[in-house]
Structures are given as structure tokens and as C-alpha cells.
Short mmCIF file of C-alpha atoms in Angstrom, two decimals:
data_model
loop_
_atom_site.label_atom_id
_atom_site.label_comp_id
_atom_site.label_asym_id
_atom_site.label_seq_id
_atom_site.Cartn_x
_atom_site.Cartn_y
_atom_site.Cartn_z
CA MET A 1 112.34 107.89 96.63
CA ALA A 2 115.15 107.65 94.07
CA GLU A 3 115.42 104.49 91.80
CA LEU A 4 116.43 101.19 93.91
CA PRO A 5 118.58 98.17 92.25
CA ALA A 6 116.85 95.88 90.64
CA ASP A 7 118.13 92.63 92.78
CA VAL A 8 117.91 94.23 96.38
CA PHE A 9 114.08 93.08 97.11
CA ALA A 10 115.59 88.99 96.54
CA SER A 11 119.35 90.80 98.59
CA CYS A 12 116.67 91.47 101.42
CA ARG A 13 114.74 88.72 101.54
CA ALA A 14 118.26 86.57 101.52
CA GLY A 15 118.85 88.79 104.96
CA ASP A 16 121.69 90.36 103.13
CA ARG A 17 122.40 93.23 106.29
CA SER A 18 123.52 95.81 103.67
CA ALA A 19 120.99 95.77 101.61
CA GLN A 20 118.67 95.97 103.83
CA ARG A 21 120.39 99.10 104.74
CA SER A 22 120.45 100.21 101.63
CA LEU A 23 116.73 100.07 101.22
CA PHE A 24 116.27 101.47 104.51
CA GLU A 25 118.23 104.35 104.01
CA ARG A 26 116.66 105.04 100.57
CA CYS A 27 113.06 104.77 102.51
CA LEU A 28 113.86 106.84 105.95
CA SER A 29 112.68 110.39 105.01
CA GLN A 30 109.34 109.27 103.86
CA VAL A 31 108.69 107.06 106.53
CA TYR A 32 109.41 108.70 109.33
CA GLN A 33 107.98 112.01 108.06
CA LEU A 34 104.58 109.96 107.31
CA MET A 35 105.07 108.95 111.16
CA VAL A 36 105.60 112.25 112.23
CA ARG A 37 102.53 113.64 110.82
CA LEU A 38 100.37 110.47 111.84
CA VAL A 39 100.67 109.13 115.40
CA GLY A 40 103.79 112.91 116.30
CA VAL A 41 106.87 113.23 116.94
CA GLN A 42 106.90 111.98 119.93
CA ASP A 43 106.62 108.45 119.01
CA ALA A 44 107.63 108.71 115.01
CA ASP A 45 110.57 107.50 116.35
CA ASP A 46 109.10 104.06 117.32
CA LEU A 47 106.85 104.03 115.04
CA THR A 48 109.19 103.97 111.82
CA GLN A 49 111.85 101.04 114.07
CA GLN A 50 108.31 98.66 113.57
CA VAL A 51 107.70 99.64 109.92
CA PHE A 52 110.94 98.63 108.56
CA LEU A 53 110.76 95.66 110.77
CA GLN A 54 108.04 94.74 109.32
CA VAL A 55 109.48 95.50 105.77
CA PHE A 56 112.12 93.17 106.11
CA ARG A 57 109.22 90.50 107.83
CA LYS A 58 107.04 90.54 104.95
CA LEU A 59 109.11 91.44 102.25
CA HIS A 60 108.19 87.57 100.60
CA GLN A 61 104.91 88.97 100.73
CA PHE A 62 105.58 91.76 97.57
CA ALA A 63 105.13 91.07 94.73
CA GLU A 64 107.63 92.24 92.17
CA GLY A 65 106.76 94.42 89.81
CA ALA A 66 104.09 96.28 91.76
CA ARG A 67 105.09 99.32 92.82
CA PHE A 68 107.43 99.31 95.78
CA GLU A 69 106.19 103.01 96.93
CA THR A 70 102.20 101.38 97.19
CA TRP A 71 102.77 98.62 99.59
CA LEU A 72 105.15 100.66 101.60
CA TYR A 73 102.89 103.27 102.01
CA ARG A 74 100.13 100.51 102.87
CA LEU A 75 102.16 98.91 105.42
CA ALA A 76 103.27 102.00 107.37
CA THR A 77 99.62 103.64 107.25
CA ASN A 78 98.40 99.89 108.70
CA GLU A 79 101.17 99.84 111.56
CA ALA A 80 100.54 104.22 112.25
CA LEU A 81 96.68 103.48 112.15
CA GLN A 82 96.78 100.47 114.65
CA PHE A 83 99.11 101.88 116.99
CA LEU A 84 96.45 104.99 117.71
CA ARG A 85 93.39 102.04 117.54
CA LYS A 86 95.21 100.90 120.52
CA GLU A 87 97.12 103.56 122.29
CA ARG A 88 93.55 105.22 121.58
CA ARG A 89 95.80 108.67 120.80
CA TRP A 90 93.13 110.45 119.13
CA ARG A 91 91.25 111.35 122.13
CA PHE A 92 93.79 113.03 123.88
CA GLN A 93 94.82 116.44 122.39
CA PRO A 94 98.74 116.67 124.04
CA LEU A 95 100.05 120.23 123.79
CA LEU A 96 103.12 119.89 122.23
CA VAL A 97 104.63 123.46 122.37
CA ASP A 98 103.40 125.42 125.71
CA PRO A 99 102.31 128.93 123.87
CA MET A 100 103.52 130.89 126.06
CA SER A 101 106.99 129.31 126.61
CA LYS A 102 107.74 130.24 122.82
CA LYS A 103 110.39 132.37 122.14
CA PRO A 104 110.07 135.94 120.61
CA ASP A 105 112.75 134.63 118.58
CA GLU A 106 111.75 131.35 117.39
CA SER A 107 110.82 131.20 113.14
CA ASP A 108 107.84 130.86 111.65
CA GLU A 109 108.31 128.01 110.01
CA GLN A 110 108.44 126.03 113.59
CA ASP A 111 105.79 128.19 114.38
CA HIS A 112 103.61 126.22 110.97
CA ARG A 113 105.62 123.08 111.92
CA ASP A 114 104.07 123.10 115.60
CA LEU A 115 100.39 124.29 114.53
CA LEU A 116 99.89 121.80 111.62
CA GLU A 117 100.93 119.13 114.23
CA GLN A 118 98.41 119.59 116.48
CA ALA A 119 95.58 120.29 114.45
CA LEU A 120 96.98 116.82 113.28
CA GLN A 121 96.49 115.72 115.74
CA ARG A 122 92.70 116.39 116.09
CA LEU A 123 91.98 115.25 113.53
CA ASP A 124 90.28 111.46 113.29
CA PRO A 125 93.35 109.01 112.09
CA VAL A 126 91.48 107.98 108.51
CA LEU A 127 91.09 111.66 107.76
CA ARG A 128 94.74 112.76 108.62
CA SER A 129 96.12 109.64 107.01
CA VAL A 130 94.66 111.03 103.71
CA PHE A 131 95.10 114.59 104.11
CA VAL A 132 98.97 113.16 104.75
CA LEU A 133 99.23 111.21 101.88
CA LYS A 134 98.00 113.81 99.75
CA GLU A 135 99.53 117.00 100.90
CA VAL A 136 103.13 115.91 102.59
CA GLU A 137 103.53 112.55 100.36
CA CYS A 138 101.80 113.80 97.04
CA LEU A 139 100.06 110.44 96.22
CA SER A 140 97.56 110.50 93.78
CA TYR A 141 93.91 109.12 94.28
CA GLN A 142 94.68 105.38 92.95
CA GLU A 143 97.70 105.17 95.24
CA ILE A 144 95.94 106.42 98.12
CA ALA A 145 93.60 104.05 97.39
CA GLU A 146 95.58 101.22 97.28
CA ALA A 147 97.91 102.48 100.39
CA MET A 148 94.62 102.86 102.15
CA ASN A 149 92.69 100.16 100.74
CA ILE A 150 90.20 102.17 100.28
CA PRO A 151 87.43 103.25 97.20
CA GLU A 152 89.31 105.58 94.98
CA GLY A 153 85.81 107.30 94.45
CA THR A 154 85.83 107.37 98.67
CA VAL A 155 89.31 109.38 98.51
CA GLY A 156 88.29 112.62 97.23
CA SER A 157 85.17 112.80 99.76
CA ARG A 158 87.33 111.83 102.67
CA LEU A 159 89.81 114.57 101.82
CA ASN A 160 86.53 116.98 101.45
CA ARG A 161 85.85 116.29 105.59
CA ALA A 162 89.23 116.40 106.14
CA ARG A 163 90.82 119.19 104.82
CA ARG A 164 87.42 121.45 106.07
CA GLU A 165 87.77 119.79 109.88
CA LEU A 166 91.45 120.94 109.83
CA GLN A 167 90.82 124.16 108.75
CA GLN A 168 88.52 124.47 111.97
CA HIS A 169 91.29 123.01 113.77
CA LEU A 170 94.00 125.17 112.77
CA THR A 171 91.25 128.44 113.35
CA ASP A 172 90.68 127.20 116.60
CA LEU A 173 94.14 127.03 117.67
CA GLY A 174 94.62 130.64 115.99
CA TRP A 175 96.01 130.19 112.81
CA GLU A 176 96.04 133.10 110.75
CA ALA A 177 96.53 132.56 107.12
CA MET B 1 75.80 122.74 88.56
CA ASN B 2 74.70 123.58 92.19
CA CYS B 3 76.97 123.96 94.87
CA THR B 4 76.03 121.03 97.28
CA VAL B 5 77.65 119.33 93.77
CA VAL B 6 80.22 121.47 93.25
CA LYS B 7 81.62 120.53 97.31
CA GLU B 8 81.71 117.14 97.01
CA LEU B 9 84.38 117.49 94.28
CA LEU B 10 86.12 120.55 95.50
CA SER B 11 88.75 118.45 96.41
CA ALA B 12 89.43 116.08 93.14
CA TYR B 13 89.07 119.69 91.48
CA PHE B 14 91.85 120.88 93.14
CA ASP B 15 93.83 118.23 93.04
CA GLY B 16 93.26 117.90 89.16
CA GLU B 17 91.75 114.08 89.72
CA LEU B 18 88.67 115.36 87.75
CA GLY B 19 87.94 114.58 83.81
CA ALA B 20 87.79 117.04 81.43
CA LYS B 21 84.12 117.74 81.59
CA LEU B 22 84.03 116.86 85.18
CA HIS B 23 86.64 119.68 85.90
CA GLN B 24 85.62 122.31 83.34
CA GLN B 25 81.97 122.42 84.81
CA VAL B 26 83.35 122.92 88.12
CA GLN B 27 85.82 125.48 86.99
CA GLU B 28 82.78 127.45 85.20
CA HIS B 29 80.99 127.10 88.62
CA VAL B 30 83.64 128.37 90.67
CA GLU B 31 84.63 131.29 88.94
CA ASP B 32 80.67 132.83 89.65
CA CYS B 33 80.59 131.74 93.64
CA SER B 34 82.45 133.43 96.12
CA VAL B 35 81.56 130.62 98.50
CA CYS B 36 83.11 127.45 96.50
CA ARG B 37 86.10 129.76 95.60
CA ARG B 38 86.25 131.33 99.30
CA GLU B 39 86.28 127.59 100.28
CA LEU B 40 88.72 126.68 97.39
CA GLU B 41 91.06 129.08 98.66
CA GLY B 42 91.12 127.58 101.89
CA PHE B 43 92.58 124.62 100.50
CA ARG B 44 95.42 126.52 98.83
CA ARG B 45 96.26 127.97 101.67
CA LEU B 46 96.20 124.79 103.93
CA ALA B 47 98.54 123.05 101.27
CA GLN B 48 101.17 125.62 101.75
CA LEU B 49 100.97 125.46 105.45
CA ALA B 50 102.36 121.66 104.61
CA SER B 51 104.77 122.03 102.16
CA GLU B 52 105.69 125.21 104.43
CA ALA B 53 105.69 122.63 107.68
CA THR B 54 109.52 120.72 107.41
CA VAL B 55 110.16 117.50 109.78
CA ALA B 56 113.31 117.49 111.81
CA PRO B 57 115.35 114.78 111.26
CA PRO B 58 115.41 111.16 112.71
CA SER B 59 117.34 109.48 115.49
CA ALA B 60 120.42 108.63 114.08
CA GLU B 61 120.47 105.35 116.01
CA LEU B 62 117.55 104.24 114.39
CA TRP B 63 119.23 102.18 111.79
CA GLN B 64 120.70 99.98 115.20
CA ARG B 65 117.88 99.63 116.82
CA VAL B 66 116.02 98.23 112.89
CA GLU B 67 119.19 95.62 112.62
CA SER B 68 119.12 94.85 116.65
CA GLY B 69 114.85 93.99 116.02
CA LEU B 70 116.61 91.88 112.90
CA ASP B 71 118.59 89.71 115.24
CA GLN B 72 116.37 88.80 117.14
CA ASP B 73 113.78 87.73 114.67
CA ALA B 74 117.12 85.92 113.51
CA PRO B 75 116.60 81.58 114.16
CA PRO B 76 118.55 79.73 117.21
CA PRO B 77 120.67 77.17 115.68
CA PRO B 78 118.90 73.90 116.11
CA ALA B 79 119.74 72.37 119.40
CA LEU B 80 120.65 68.56 119.93
CA ARG B 81 118.20 66.57 122.09
CA ARG B 82 117.14 63.19 123.39
CA THR B 83 113.88 62.14 121.53
CA SER B 84 112.13 59.39 124.07
CA LEU B 85 110.52 56.47 122.52
CA SER B 86 106.45 58.12 123.67
CA GLN B 87 108.10 61.27 122.03
CA LEU B 88 108.83 60.32 118.94
CA ALA B 89 105.13 57.62 119.17
CA MET B 90 103.60 61.28 119.51
CA SER B 91 105.65 63.20 117.05
CA TRP B 92 104.01 60.27 114.36
CA ASN B 93 100.66 60.55 115.15
CA THR B 94 101.19 64.36 114.84
CA ARG B 95 102.82 63.58 111.17
CA ARG B 96 99.84 60.81 110.60
CA TRP B 97 97.13 63.45 111.75
CA THR B 98 99.00 66.39 109.42
CA THR B 99 99.27 64.47 106.52
CA LEU B 100 95.54 63.56 106.84
CA ALA B 101 94.46 67.03 107.37
CA ALA B 102 96.86 68.20 104.23
CA LEU B 103 94.95 65.46 102.30
CA VAL B 104 91.30 66.54 103.15
CA LEU B 105 92.30 70.00 102.22
CA ILE B 106 94.23 69.22 99.10
CA ALA B 107 90.60 67.46 98.34
CA VAL B 108 88.69 69.91 99.36
CA THR B 109 90.65 72.07 96.80
CA VAL B 110 90.42 70.62 94.04
CA GLY B 111 87.12 69.80 94.82
CA ILE B 112 86.49 73.45 95.10
CA LEU B 113 88.63 74.47 91.38
CA GLY B 114 86.29 71.25 89.47
CA TYR B 115 83.19 72.89 90.63
CA ARG B 116 84.58 76.29 88.91
CA SER B 117 85.67 74.92 86.42
CA MET B 118 82.32 73.50 85.82
CA SER B 119 81.10 77.19 85.64
CA PRO B 120 80.86 79.26 82.65
CA PRO B 121 84.76 79.69 81.21
CA HIS B 122 86.04 83.81 82.36
CA GLU B 123 82.38 84.16 81.88
CA HIS B 124 82.40 87.44 84.34
CA HIS B 125 85.49 88.64 82.96
CA GLN B 126 83.41 88.83 79.74
CA PHE B 127 81.28 90.49 80.79
CA ALA B 128 83.30 93.62 81.68
CA GLU B 129 85.09 93.06 78.09
CA VAL B 130 81.60 93.35 76.68
CA PHE B 131 80.47 96.49 78.69
CA ALA B 132 83.33 98.27 78.44
CA GLU B 133 82.79 98.65 74.65
CA TYR B 134 79.22 99.06 75.20
CA LEU B 135 80.02 102.59 77.15
CA ASP B 136 83.01 103.47 75.09
CA ARG B 137 80.55 103.27 71.67
CA PHE B 138 78.32 104.71 73.32
CA LYS B 139 79.20 108.22 72.26
CA SER B 140 79.89 107.87 68.91
CA ASP B 141 76.80 105.90 68.34
CA SER B 142 74.36 105.17 71.38
CA ARG B 143 71.80 103.16 68.88
CA ASP B 144 74.86 100.97 67.60
CA ALA B 145 75.96 100.79 71.32
CA GLN B 146 72.70 99.14 72.34
CA ALA B 147 72.38 96.81 69.28
CA PHE B 148 75.93 95.78 70.34
CA LEU B 149 75.33 94.85 74.18
CA LEU B 150 71.37 93.43 73.20
CA SER B 151 73.38 90.89 70.40
CA LYS B 152 75.66 89.87 73.06
CA TYR B 153 73.17 88.90 75.76
CA HIS B 154 69.69 87.10 75.79
CA ASN B 155 67.08 89.75 75.78
CA GLN B 156 63.01 91.12 75.23
CA PRO B 157 61.76 93.88 74.01
CA VAL B 158 59.03 95.34 76.50
CA THR B 159 57.00 98.33 77.05
CA PRO B 160 57.89 100.20 80.21
CA GLU B 161 54.76 98.44 81.41
CA SER B 162 54.52 95.17 80.48
CA ALA B 163 58.49 94.84 81.74
CA ILE B 164 56.94 93.37 85.38
CA ASP B 165 55.82 89.78 83.57
CA ARG B 166 59.83 89.27 83.19
CA VAL B 167 61.62 91.41 86.31
CA GLY B 168 58.96 91.42 88.62
CA TYR B 169 58.44 94.53 89.08
CA ARG B 170 57.19 97.88 87.87
CA PRO B 171 60.21 100.18 86.33
CA ALA B 172 60.60 103.50 86.89
CA VAL B 173 60.53 104.57 83.16
CA ALA B 174 57.22 102.88 83.25
CA GLY B 175 55.92 106.47 85.06
CA GLY B 176 56.82 108.46 82.79
CA LEU B 177 60.24 110.59 81.83
CA PRO B 178 60.52 114.14 83.08
CA ASP B 179 59.91 117.35 80.84
CA GLY B 180 61.98 117.17 77.48
CA TYR B 181 62.78 113.02 76.85
CA SER B 182 60.82 110.13 75.34
CA VAL B 183 61.28 106.65 75.40
CA VAL B 184 63.03 105.28 72.43
CA SER B 185 62.93 101.68 73.41
CA THR B 186 62.73 99.05 76.36
CA HIS B 187 64.38 95.77 76.80
CA VAL B 188 64.65 93.23 79.45
CA VAL B 189 68.51 92.27 79.20
CA LYS B 190 70.13 88.84 80.87
CA MET B 191 73.43 89.70 81.63
CA PRO B 192 75.54 87.41 83.52
CA CYS B 193 75.43 89.84 86.75
CA CYS B 194 71.32 90.44 86.37
CA THR B 195 68.46 90.40 84.58
CA CYS B 196 67.99 94.63 83.86
CA VAL B 197 65.45 97.56 82.28
CA GLU B 198 67.41 99.22 79.82
CA CYS B 199 66.12 102.25 78.38
CA LEU B 200 66.91 104.29 75.59
CA CYS B 201 65.59 107.51 75.37
CA GLN B 202 65.85 110.97 73.55
CA ARG B 203 66.28 114.22 74.75
CA ALA B 204 64.34 116.83 72.87
CA ASP B 205 67.31 117.63 70.84
CA GLY B 206 67.72 114.24 69.42
CA THR B 207 70.40 113.13 71.44
CA THR B 208 69.93 109.98 73.54
CA LEU B 209 70.85 108.38 77.45
CA ALA B 210 70.21 104.97 78.45
CA ILE B 211 68.35 104.13 81.75
CA PHE B 212 68.88 100.95 83.70
CA GLU B 213 67.36 99.25 86.23
CA HIS B 214 68.12 96.55 88.38
CA GLU B 215 68.02 94.96 91.72
CA GLU B 216 71.38 95.04 93.28
CA ASP B 217 74.17 97.81 92.72
CA GLU B 218 76.80 96.74 89.18
CA PRO B 219 80.15 98.47 90.22
CA GLU B 220 81.85 95.58 87.65
CA TRP B 221 79.63 97.19 85.07
CA PHE B 222 82.21 100.33 85.10
CA ASP B 223 84.97 97.69 85.58
CA LYS B 224 88.36 99.72 86.57
CA ARG B 225 86.87 102.95 86.09
CA PRO B 226 87.41 105.42 89.17
CA ALA B 227 84.28 106.49 90.09
CA VAL B 228 84.05 110.00 92.49
CA ASN B 229 80.98 110.29 94.84
CA VAL B 230 78.79 113.03 94.59
CA ILE B 231 75.57 113.50 97.30
CA CYS B 232 72.89 114.09 94.45
CA GLN B 233 69.11 115.38 96.23
CA SER B 234 70.46 113.92 98.88
CA LYS B 235 71.60 110.44 98.16
CA GLN B 236 74.86 109.39 97.79
CA CYS B 237 75.67 108.58 93.18
CA ALA B 238 78.92 107.31 91.72
CA LEU B 239 79.81 109.14 88.54
CA PHE B 240 82.03 107.79 86.06
CA GLU B 241 83.73 109.71 83.57
CA LEU B 242 83.27 107.91 79.78
CA PRO B 243 84.52 109.12 76.43
CA GLY B 244 82.91 112.31 75.37
CA THR B 245 79.99 111.59 78.10
CA MET B 246 79.25 110.26 81.72
CA ALA B 247 77.47 108.03 83.43
CA ALA B 248 76.16 107.73 87.13
CA SER B 249 74.90 105.68 89.48
CA TRP B 250 72.86 105.24 92.33
CA LYS B 251 69.99 103.45 94.79
CA SER B 252 66.51 105.21 94.32
CA GLY B 253 63.76 103.25 96.23
CA LYS B 254 64.51 99.44 95.89
CA ARG B 255 66.35 98.98 92.88
CA TYR B 256 69.45 100.57 91.72
CA VAL B 257 69.48 103.51 88.58
CA THR B 258 72.08 103.37 86.07
CA LEU B 259 71.99 106.31 83.79
CA ILE B 260 74.29 106.35 80.30
CA GLY B 261 75.47 108.84 77.74
CA ALA B 262 74.14 111.95 80.60
CA GLN B 263 75.85 115.36 79.06
CA SER B 264 76.19 116.98 82.88
CA VAL B 265 76.05 116.39 86.64
CA GLY B 266 73.49 119.20 85.99
CA GLU B 267 71.27 116.31 84.27
CA VAL B 268 72.21 113.96 86.68
CA ASP B 269 70.88 115.89 89.45
CA LYS B 270 67.56 116.26 87.60
CA LEU B 271 66.86 112.85 87.02
CA VAL B 272 68.36 111.39 90.38
CA ALA B 273 65.09 114.19 91.00
CA TRP B 274 63.09 112.68 89.27
CA PHE B 275 63.12 109.11 89.82
CA SER B 276 63.27 110.70 93.77
CA ARG B 277 59.85 111.68 93.32
CA THR B 278 58.60 108.18 91.28
CA SER B 279 60.20 106.33 93.97
CA GLU B 280 57.96 107.69 96.34
CA THR B 281 55.13 107.26 94.32
CA GLY B 282 55.92 103.36 94.23
CA ASN B 283 57.21 102.60 91.15
CA LEU B 284 60.96 102.17 92.70
#
């Protein structure tokens, strides 16, 4: 995320729409990407909207001097996990792309995207969050621990589980590395 | 280092999150072990898949939707309204109760703060600093580190057997140590967090390590040093990297054992196994 102007938070808190839009545009791709991976592409727009509403409603709680990205990731991960708990989405495994309807000219990239999304949906939401924060958002263990409010020492063991289970789900879905 | 321990550390190794010493130990194992190497390769392929799978852009109207939600949050302009006498009286009653509640809250807060101020000032913060210095000194001179710690807190030199009179249990080291280790000195130390048994031990090569036994888990000893959780001998064990050495802490029987100055994860594994056997025979 590009560096934010120093006064952007104060302006956002004061309800300045142009500052709020500027913050939104700076963070949109990160939040949306995280939401696609955590809740799936069908609900990613709704959840991204919800995250930004929460960002602007709770911005007074963000301590200036702290790292905004960590605060944002914590808020976004909490929203996604709450949503998944409520919807109990992980009990279902939606088939987003019917393999029989796949056109022969569809790219490998599309294949990879669909495979990963389907495999991620089969993973426990907490493990999914740890994996996505590491592999997609490239956070350090310390940042993941702060974003998920878990001890840093447990990040590695959760990533071990996430990676092993994800590989198994991918293999079940026909992934050939 | 065996496969069980390496498997616990594999993600942290892959992500470059281990300290230099642990990283090297895992690397050496992976070079020799095809099973762990294959698993590591799987992690690499997964990372590649995640990096290749791009995400389509979000809906173009997303900002409008956020803005619309923010507009709904804005408070409505204050409306003019008539207030009856009874509403005024109710309002006054509400204010009176609110004021009373606020006064009670202030009194309770002042009481709590006053009580806290009677506690030893910054005792726990000071303790964290003292223990951090002890850990930092340990590698270069473990005896100097021990003397420093003992100079800070009330302590009593004991024999492993006689410690029971001061702590109420027979410490694990009273049952002896594995071959190649001997006891240099044992103290019962009264620290702000707990009273524990500290035993400085010597290896056959003359190097030393400290074994603490305590009744509660004491993560504050390591303050903000990151822990790596591993399974040693079926027990969850927290490993901490220290300057030039490492520490480990685990629950053994009814109490906790903390090791300062371990040379390798293999040594931790060996001592966890030793103390597990000791706890089964009733010492811990």
C-alpha cells in the first residue's frame, strides 16, 4: 500500500468524503483480494463494503503511530470470520466452476484461480486466514499474530496445518503441481 | 534434530522466520531427509500457485455503496419538540441517576488506582528487564548471569533434596540428571512472579545450562521474544532464541520446566524425554 498523507486519518474522522475516498482507493485492492480468498468471490463485494464502513466508523479507535495496515487486516479478518461463523459457509463447498462446462481455451491462470478458491473454501476459516495473510498478503508472523490476535508462536504451527490440508484438498480436486 | 521436530518448524523455516541457529539445524536435516525435503517442495509449489492465481477486480460501484452506507450513518438534524412537565421530571430523574452512577464509577476507579499505587511500583516491568538481562548475559558467562539474577531477588542455596522444605515439592533435578550432566549449584529463588528452583548444570565439555522448575507457566520471563511452539516427546514445548543459544519451556507432570542455554533442539528433546520419565516416577 502506498504511503498515506499524514493528515488523512484526521480528515476521515472529520467526515471528509474526499479523504475517505482516497483511503478507500489506497486500500481497496488489498481488502478485496483478502475477501475473495476468505469468503469467496460471490460475497467479496459485500464484505469489502462492510469492511470499509467499519473502517470509517471505528477510525477513532485507531491509534496514530500504530501501523494502519495491521489494524486494517485485523478488522477485515474479523469481519470475514464473523461472516463465516454466521453463515457457516465452511459446511458447504460451493462448486464455483463446473468442470464439465470448462471451455478448452480457458487459460491456466483461470484454472489455478478456481482450483485455489475451491480448495481454500474447504479449509477451516482460521487456517484459511493464516494462509492467505501469509501467502497472498505476504505478512510476517508478527503481523499475522497481531492481525489475528493470536500468539506469534502459534502462527507457524497453524501454517503447517493450513499448508498440509490445502495440499490435500488441491490433490482431491485434481491439482497436478 | 528428528523429523517430528522439523515438521513443526517447517513453515517457519520456509518463511524465513527462524533464527540463524534453528534455521541451520533445520536446513541440515532437510538436506539429509527426503521426506521433509518433499514436504518443503510441496510448500513451494503451493506458494507458487497462490502467487499465480490472480483476483478479478471488484465491482466499479463499490465506493458508491460505501458512501451511501456512510450517509445513512450521519446523525439526523436535531428536531424541535415539545417537552411536557412529566418528561422534564423524568429527564431530571435520569440525569440524577446518571450523575450518581458516574460518581460511583469515579469512586471505584479512584479506589482501584489507589490500591494499585500501593503495590510495589513497576515491579513486574522491572522483573521483565532483570530477566531479559539475565538471558542476554547467559551465553557469554552463565555464572555471571546467575550471580546477577540472585543479586536481584531473595534466594537460598540448597541441595536438590533439601529444596522440598522451601517449595513444598521434590524438584526434578533431585532425581539426578542424564549422563554427561552434573549439578553445579541449586537455589530456591523468590521472584515477583513465583518462587522457583534454579539449578545450574554442567555438561561434560564444561559448558553450562540452567534448569528452572516452577508451578505456573511463566511466558513473561521471555517478554516479547517470539516463541516457536514445537512438539517434543508428545509435549508442547515453546522454544526461544537467545543470543548465541536457546531456551525452552514445557509442562512436565504437575509443574513447568524452563531450560536456559540449550545448545540445540536435539538437546531440548533429550531433556524433555528425561524429565518426562522423571515425572512418571513421581518426582515432578
